[in-house]
mmCIF file of C-alpha atoms in Angstrom:
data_model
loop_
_atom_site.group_PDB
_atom_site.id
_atom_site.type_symbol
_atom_site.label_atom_id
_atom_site.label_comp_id
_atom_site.label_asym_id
_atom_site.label_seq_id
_atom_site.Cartn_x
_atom_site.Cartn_y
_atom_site.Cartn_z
ATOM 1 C CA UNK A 11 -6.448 -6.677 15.086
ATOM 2 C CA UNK A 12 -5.392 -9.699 12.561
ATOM 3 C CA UNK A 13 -6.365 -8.833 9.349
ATOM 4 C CA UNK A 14 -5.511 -11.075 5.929
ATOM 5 C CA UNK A 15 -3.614 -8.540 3.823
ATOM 6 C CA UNK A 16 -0.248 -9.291 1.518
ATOM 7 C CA UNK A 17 2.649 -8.928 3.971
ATOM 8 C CA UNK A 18 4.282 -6.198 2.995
ATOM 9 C CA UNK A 19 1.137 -3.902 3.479
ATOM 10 C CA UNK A 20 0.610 -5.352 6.558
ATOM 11 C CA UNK A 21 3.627 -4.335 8.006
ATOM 12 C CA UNK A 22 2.821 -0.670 7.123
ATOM 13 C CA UNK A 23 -0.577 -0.752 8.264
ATOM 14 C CA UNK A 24 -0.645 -2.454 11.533
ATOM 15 C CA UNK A 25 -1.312 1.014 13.057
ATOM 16 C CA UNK A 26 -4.197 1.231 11.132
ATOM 17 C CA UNK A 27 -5.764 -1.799 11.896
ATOM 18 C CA UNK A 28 -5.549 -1.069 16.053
ATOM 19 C CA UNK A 29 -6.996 2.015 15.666
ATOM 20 C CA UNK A 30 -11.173 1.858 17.293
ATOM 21 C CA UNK A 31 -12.501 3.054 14.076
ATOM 22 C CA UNK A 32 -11.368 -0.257 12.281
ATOM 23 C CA UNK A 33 -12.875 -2.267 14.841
ATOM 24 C CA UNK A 34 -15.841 -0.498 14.217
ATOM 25 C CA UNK A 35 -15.877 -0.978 10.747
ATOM 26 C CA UNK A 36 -14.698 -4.736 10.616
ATOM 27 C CA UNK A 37 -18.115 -4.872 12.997
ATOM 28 C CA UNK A 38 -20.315 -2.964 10.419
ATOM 29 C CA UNK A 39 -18.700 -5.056 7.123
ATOM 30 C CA UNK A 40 -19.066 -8.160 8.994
ATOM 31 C CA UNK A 41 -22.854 -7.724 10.149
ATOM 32 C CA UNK A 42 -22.999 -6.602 6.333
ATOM 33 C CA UNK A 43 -21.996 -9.091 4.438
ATOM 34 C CA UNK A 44 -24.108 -12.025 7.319
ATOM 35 C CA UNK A 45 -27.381 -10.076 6.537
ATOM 36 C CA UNK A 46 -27.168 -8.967 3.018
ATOM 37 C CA UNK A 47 -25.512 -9.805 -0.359
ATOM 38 C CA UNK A 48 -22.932 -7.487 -0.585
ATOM 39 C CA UNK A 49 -19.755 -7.167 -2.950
ATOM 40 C CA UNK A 50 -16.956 -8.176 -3.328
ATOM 41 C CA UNK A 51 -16.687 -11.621 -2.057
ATOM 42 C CA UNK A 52 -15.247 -11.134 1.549
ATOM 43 C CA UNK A 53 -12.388 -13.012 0.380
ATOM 44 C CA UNK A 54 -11.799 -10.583 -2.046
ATOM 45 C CA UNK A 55 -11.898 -6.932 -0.048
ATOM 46 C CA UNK A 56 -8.529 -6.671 0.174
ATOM 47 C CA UNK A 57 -7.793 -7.957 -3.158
ATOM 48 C CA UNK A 58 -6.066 -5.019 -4.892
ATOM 49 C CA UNK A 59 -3.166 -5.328 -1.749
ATOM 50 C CA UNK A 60 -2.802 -8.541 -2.367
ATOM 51 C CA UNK A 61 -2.103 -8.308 -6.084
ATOM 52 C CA UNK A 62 0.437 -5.820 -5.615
ATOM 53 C CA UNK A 63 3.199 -5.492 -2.669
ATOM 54 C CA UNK A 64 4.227 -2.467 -1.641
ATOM 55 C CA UNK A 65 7.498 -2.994 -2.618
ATOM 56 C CA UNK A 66 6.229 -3.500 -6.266
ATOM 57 C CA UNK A 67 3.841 -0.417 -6.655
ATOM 58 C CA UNK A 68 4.493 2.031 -9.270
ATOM 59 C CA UNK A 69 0.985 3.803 -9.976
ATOM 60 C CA UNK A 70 -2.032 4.435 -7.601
ATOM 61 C CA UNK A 71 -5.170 4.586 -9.391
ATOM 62 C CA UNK A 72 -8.186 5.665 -7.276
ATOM 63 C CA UNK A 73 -11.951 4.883 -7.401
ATOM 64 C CA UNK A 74 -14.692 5.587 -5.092
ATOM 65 C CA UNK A 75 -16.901 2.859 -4.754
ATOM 66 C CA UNK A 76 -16.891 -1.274 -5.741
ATOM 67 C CA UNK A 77 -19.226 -2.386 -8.565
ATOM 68 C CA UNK A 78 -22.838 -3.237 -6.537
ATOM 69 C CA UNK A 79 -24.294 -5.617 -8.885
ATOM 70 C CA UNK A 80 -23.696 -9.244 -9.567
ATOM 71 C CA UNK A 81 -20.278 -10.592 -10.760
ATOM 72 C CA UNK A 82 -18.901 -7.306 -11.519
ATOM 73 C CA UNK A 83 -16.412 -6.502 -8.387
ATOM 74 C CA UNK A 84 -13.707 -8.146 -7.518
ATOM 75 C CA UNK A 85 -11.521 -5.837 -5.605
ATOM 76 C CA UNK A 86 -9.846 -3.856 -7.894
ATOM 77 C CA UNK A 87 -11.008 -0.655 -8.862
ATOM 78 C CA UNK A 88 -12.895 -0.229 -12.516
ATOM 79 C CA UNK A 89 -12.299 -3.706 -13.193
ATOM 80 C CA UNK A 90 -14.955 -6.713 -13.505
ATOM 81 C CA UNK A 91 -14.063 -10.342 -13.809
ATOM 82 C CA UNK A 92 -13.294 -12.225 -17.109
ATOM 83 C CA UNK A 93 -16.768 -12.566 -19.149
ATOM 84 C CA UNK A 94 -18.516 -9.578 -17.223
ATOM 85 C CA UNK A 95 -19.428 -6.857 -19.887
ATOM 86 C CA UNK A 96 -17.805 -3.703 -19.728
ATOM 87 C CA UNK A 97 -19.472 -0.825 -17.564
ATOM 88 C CA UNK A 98 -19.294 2.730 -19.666
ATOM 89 C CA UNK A 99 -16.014 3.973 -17.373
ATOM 90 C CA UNK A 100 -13.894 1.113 -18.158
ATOM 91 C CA UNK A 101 -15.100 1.099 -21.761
ATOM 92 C CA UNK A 102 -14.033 4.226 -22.026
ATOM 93 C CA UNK A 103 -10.423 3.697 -20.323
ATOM 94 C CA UNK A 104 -10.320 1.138 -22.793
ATOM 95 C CA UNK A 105 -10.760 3.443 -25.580
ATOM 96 C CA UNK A 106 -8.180 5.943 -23.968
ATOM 97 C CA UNK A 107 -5.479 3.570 -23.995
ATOM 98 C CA UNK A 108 -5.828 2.602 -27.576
ATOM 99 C CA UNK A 109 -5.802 6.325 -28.665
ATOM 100 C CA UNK A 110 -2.956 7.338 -25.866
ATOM 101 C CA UNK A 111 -0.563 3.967 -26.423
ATOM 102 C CA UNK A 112 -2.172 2.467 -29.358
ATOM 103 C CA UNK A 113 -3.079 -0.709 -27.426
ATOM 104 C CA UNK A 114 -6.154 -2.725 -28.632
ATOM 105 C CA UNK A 115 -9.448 -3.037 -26.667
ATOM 106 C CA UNK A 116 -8.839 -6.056 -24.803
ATOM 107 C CA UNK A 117 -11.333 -9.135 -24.741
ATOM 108 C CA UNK A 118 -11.455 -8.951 -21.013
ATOM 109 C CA UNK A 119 -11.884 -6.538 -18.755
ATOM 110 C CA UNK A 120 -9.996 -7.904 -15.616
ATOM 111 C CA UNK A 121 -7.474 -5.756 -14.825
ATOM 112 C CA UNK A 122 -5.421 -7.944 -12.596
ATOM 113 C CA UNK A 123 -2.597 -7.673 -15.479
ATOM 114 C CA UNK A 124 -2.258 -3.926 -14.471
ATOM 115 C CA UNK A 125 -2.246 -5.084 -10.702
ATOM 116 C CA UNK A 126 0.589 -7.628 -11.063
ATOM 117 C CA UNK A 127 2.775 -4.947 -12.870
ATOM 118 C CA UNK A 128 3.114 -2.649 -9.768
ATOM 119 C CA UNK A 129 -1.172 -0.666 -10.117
ATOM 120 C CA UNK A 130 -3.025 -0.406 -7.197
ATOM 121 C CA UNK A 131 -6.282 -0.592 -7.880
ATOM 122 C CA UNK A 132 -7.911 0.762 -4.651
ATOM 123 C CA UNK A 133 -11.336 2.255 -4.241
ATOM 124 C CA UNK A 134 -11.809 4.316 -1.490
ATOM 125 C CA UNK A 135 -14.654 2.414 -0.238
ATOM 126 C CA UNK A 136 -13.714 -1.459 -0.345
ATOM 127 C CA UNK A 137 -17.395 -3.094 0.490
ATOM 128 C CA UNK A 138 -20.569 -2.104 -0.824
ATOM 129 C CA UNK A 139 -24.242 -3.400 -0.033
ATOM 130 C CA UNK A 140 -26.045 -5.105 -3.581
ATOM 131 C CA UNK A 141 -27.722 -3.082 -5.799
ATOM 132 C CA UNK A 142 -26.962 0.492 -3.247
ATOM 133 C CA UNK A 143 -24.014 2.113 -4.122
ATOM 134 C CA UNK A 144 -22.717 3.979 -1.702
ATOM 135 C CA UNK A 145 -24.383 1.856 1.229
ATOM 136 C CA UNK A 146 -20.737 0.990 2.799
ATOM 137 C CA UNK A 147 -19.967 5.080 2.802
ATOM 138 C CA UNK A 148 -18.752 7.090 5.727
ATOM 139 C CA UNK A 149 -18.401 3.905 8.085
ATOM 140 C CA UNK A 150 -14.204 3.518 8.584
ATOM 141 C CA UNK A 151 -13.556 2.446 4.899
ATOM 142 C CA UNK A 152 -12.215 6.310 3.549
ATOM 143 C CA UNK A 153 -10.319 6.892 6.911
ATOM 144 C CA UNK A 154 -8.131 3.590 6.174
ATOM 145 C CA UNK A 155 -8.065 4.550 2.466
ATOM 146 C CA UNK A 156 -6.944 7.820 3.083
ATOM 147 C CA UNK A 157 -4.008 6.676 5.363
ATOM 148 C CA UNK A 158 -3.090 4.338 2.566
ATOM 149 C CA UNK A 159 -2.489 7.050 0.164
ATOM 150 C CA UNK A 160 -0.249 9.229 3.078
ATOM 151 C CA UNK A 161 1.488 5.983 3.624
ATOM 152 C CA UNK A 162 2.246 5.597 0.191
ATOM 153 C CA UNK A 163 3.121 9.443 -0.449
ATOM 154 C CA UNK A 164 5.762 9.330 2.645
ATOM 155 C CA UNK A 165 7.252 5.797 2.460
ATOM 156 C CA UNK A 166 7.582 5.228 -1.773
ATOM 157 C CA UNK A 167 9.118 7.813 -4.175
ATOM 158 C CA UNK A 168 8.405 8.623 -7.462
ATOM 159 C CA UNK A 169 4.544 7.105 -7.723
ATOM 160 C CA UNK A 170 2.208 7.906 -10.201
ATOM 161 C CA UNK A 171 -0.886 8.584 -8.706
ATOM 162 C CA UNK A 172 -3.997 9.034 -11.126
ATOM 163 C CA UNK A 173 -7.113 10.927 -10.079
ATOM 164 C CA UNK A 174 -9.996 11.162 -12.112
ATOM 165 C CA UNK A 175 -12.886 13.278 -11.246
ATOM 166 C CA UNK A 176 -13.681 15.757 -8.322
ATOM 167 C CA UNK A 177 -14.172 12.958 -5.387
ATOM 168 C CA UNK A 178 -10.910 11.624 -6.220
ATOM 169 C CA UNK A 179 -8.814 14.883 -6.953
ATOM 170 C CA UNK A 180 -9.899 15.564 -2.882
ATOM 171 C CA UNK A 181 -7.733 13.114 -2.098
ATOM 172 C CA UNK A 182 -4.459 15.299 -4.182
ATOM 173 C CA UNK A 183 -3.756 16.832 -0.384
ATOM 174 C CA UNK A 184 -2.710 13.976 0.656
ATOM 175 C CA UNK A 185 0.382 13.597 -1.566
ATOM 176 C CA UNK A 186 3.673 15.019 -1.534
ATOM 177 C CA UNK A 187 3.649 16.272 -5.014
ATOM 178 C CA UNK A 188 7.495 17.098 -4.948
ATOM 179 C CA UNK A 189 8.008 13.234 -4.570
ATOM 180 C CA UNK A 190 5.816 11.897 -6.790
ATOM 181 C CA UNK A 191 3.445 12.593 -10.109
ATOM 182 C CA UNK A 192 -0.556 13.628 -9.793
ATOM 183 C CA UNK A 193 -2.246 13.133 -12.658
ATOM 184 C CA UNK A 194 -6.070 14.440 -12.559
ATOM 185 C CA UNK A 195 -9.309 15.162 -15.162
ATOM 186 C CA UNK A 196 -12.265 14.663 -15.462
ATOM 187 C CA UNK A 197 -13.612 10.894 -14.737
ATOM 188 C CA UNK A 198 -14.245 8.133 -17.455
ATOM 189 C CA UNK A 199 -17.927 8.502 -17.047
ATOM 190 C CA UNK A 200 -19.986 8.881 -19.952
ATOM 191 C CA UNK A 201 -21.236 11.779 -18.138
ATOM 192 C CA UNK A 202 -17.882 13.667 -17.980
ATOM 193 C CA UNK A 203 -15.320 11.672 -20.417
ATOM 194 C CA UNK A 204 -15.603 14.295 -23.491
ATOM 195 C CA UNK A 205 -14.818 17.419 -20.914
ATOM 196 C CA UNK A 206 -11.476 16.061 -20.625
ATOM 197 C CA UNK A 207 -10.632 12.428 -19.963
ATOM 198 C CA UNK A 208 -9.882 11.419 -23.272
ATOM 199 C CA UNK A 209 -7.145 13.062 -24.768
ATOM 200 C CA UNK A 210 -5.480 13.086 -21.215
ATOM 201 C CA UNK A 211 -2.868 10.998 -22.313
ATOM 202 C CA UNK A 212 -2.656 9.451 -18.471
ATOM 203 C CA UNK A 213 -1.724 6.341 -19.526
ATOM 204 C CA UNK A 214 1.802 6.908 -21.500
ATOM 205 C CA UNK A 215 2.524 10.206 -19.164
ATOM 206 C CA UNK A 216 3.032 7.621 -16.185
ATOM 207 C CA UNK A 217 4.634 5.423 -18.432
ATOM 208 C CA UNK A 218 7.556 8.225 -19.291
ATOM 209 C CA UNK A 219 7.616 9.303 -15.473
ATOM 210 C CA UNK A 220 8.579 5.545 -14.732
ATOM 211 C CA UNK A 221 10.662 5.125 -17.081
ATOM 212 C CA UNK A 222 12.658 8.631 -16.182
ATOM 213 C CA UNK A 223 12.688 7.474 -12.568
ATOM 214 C CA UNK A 224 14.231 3.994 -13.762
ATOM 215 C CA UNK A 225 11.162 1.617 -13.548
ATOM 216 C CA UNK A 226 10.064 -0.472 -16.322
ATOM 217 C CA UNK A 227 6.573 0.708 -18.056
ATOM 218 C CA UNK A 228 3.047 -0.735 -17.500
ATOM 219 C CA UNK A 229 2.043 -2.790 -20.047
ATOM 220 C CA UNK A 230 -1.739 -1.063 -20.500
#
């Protein structure tokens, strides 16, 4: 199958795309998105690829599901485009940074910065329905997600990947953690951020492991 996605990716991923269960879910996304408002912008989906080439990726930040209300996803992970307020996760990472690197709360919360400095943004899920998370669940997205993160674990070295809370810590099997750094606690959520996420100190420990492994640190 033809599928827009940055070049480099592509190449890895071909397999992926020829496989039935990504017909099947190019099917489901596009009936989707011609019956119902759904997020992101199609244009968009593969968004967080796009922003950063294989070639360039340094840390692999997961997230389960897109934003599902208006003007809020754009196809990176816990970011929202420029002028969107911030939801409670991303105000929180926010807040983490500042205490963990000492960098100010930004105006914006468009992380496309991150992105173009070697972060993939990817949520496990890359479509969802308006207003119903979870709606684009269990239907092809998590088995191409999931063979993006083995990809990554067997053709890069020394990644950071960062996994906060229990959904995305099930993805830790995946990695080959004598190649590359996990990082995992408890997820931004106001519902779980004081049993662990701040004071993690994610942000400048994948900063040093870059660094150590001769890469030049994320600007947060």
């Amino acid at each position: 199958m033809e599928v827009r996605i940055e070049d480099s990716w592509k190449q890895r991923l071909q397999g992926e795309f020829d496989k039935p269960y990504f017909a099947r879910l190019v099917a489901f996304v596009k009936q989707e998105y011609s019956q119902h408002k759904c997020y992101p912008p199609a244009s968009l989906v593969f968004n967080a690829f796009n922003l950063c080439p294989f070639d360039k990726l340094k840390v692999v930040l997961l997230g389960q599901d897109p934003y599902h209300e208006p003007g809020q996803a754009h196809g990176l992970c816990f970011s929202v485009n420029d002028g969107v307020p911030f939801p409670p996760s991303l105000l929180n990472i926010f807040k983490e940074i500042k205490d963990d690197c000492g960098t100010e709360i930004p105006h914006s919360g468009n992380l496309t910065r991150w992105a173009q400095q070697g972060v993939l943004l990817l949520n496990a899920t890359l479509s969802v329905r308006e207003h119903q998370a979870g709606s684009h669940q269990r239907q092809g997205w998590e088995e191409f997600t999931d063979a993006v993160i083995s990809t990554v674990s067997r053709e890069k070295n020394h990644v950071v990947f960062i996994l906060w809370g229990a959904y995305a810590q099930s993805k830790a099997s995946l990695i080959d953690t004598s190649r590359h750094l996990v990082l995992r606690s408890p997820h931004p959520s106001p519902l779980s951020a004081h049993r662990g996420f701040f004071g993690n100190h994610h942000f400048s420990l994948a900063n040093q492991y870059i660094v150590q492994n001769g890469g030049s640190e994320i600007i947060w």
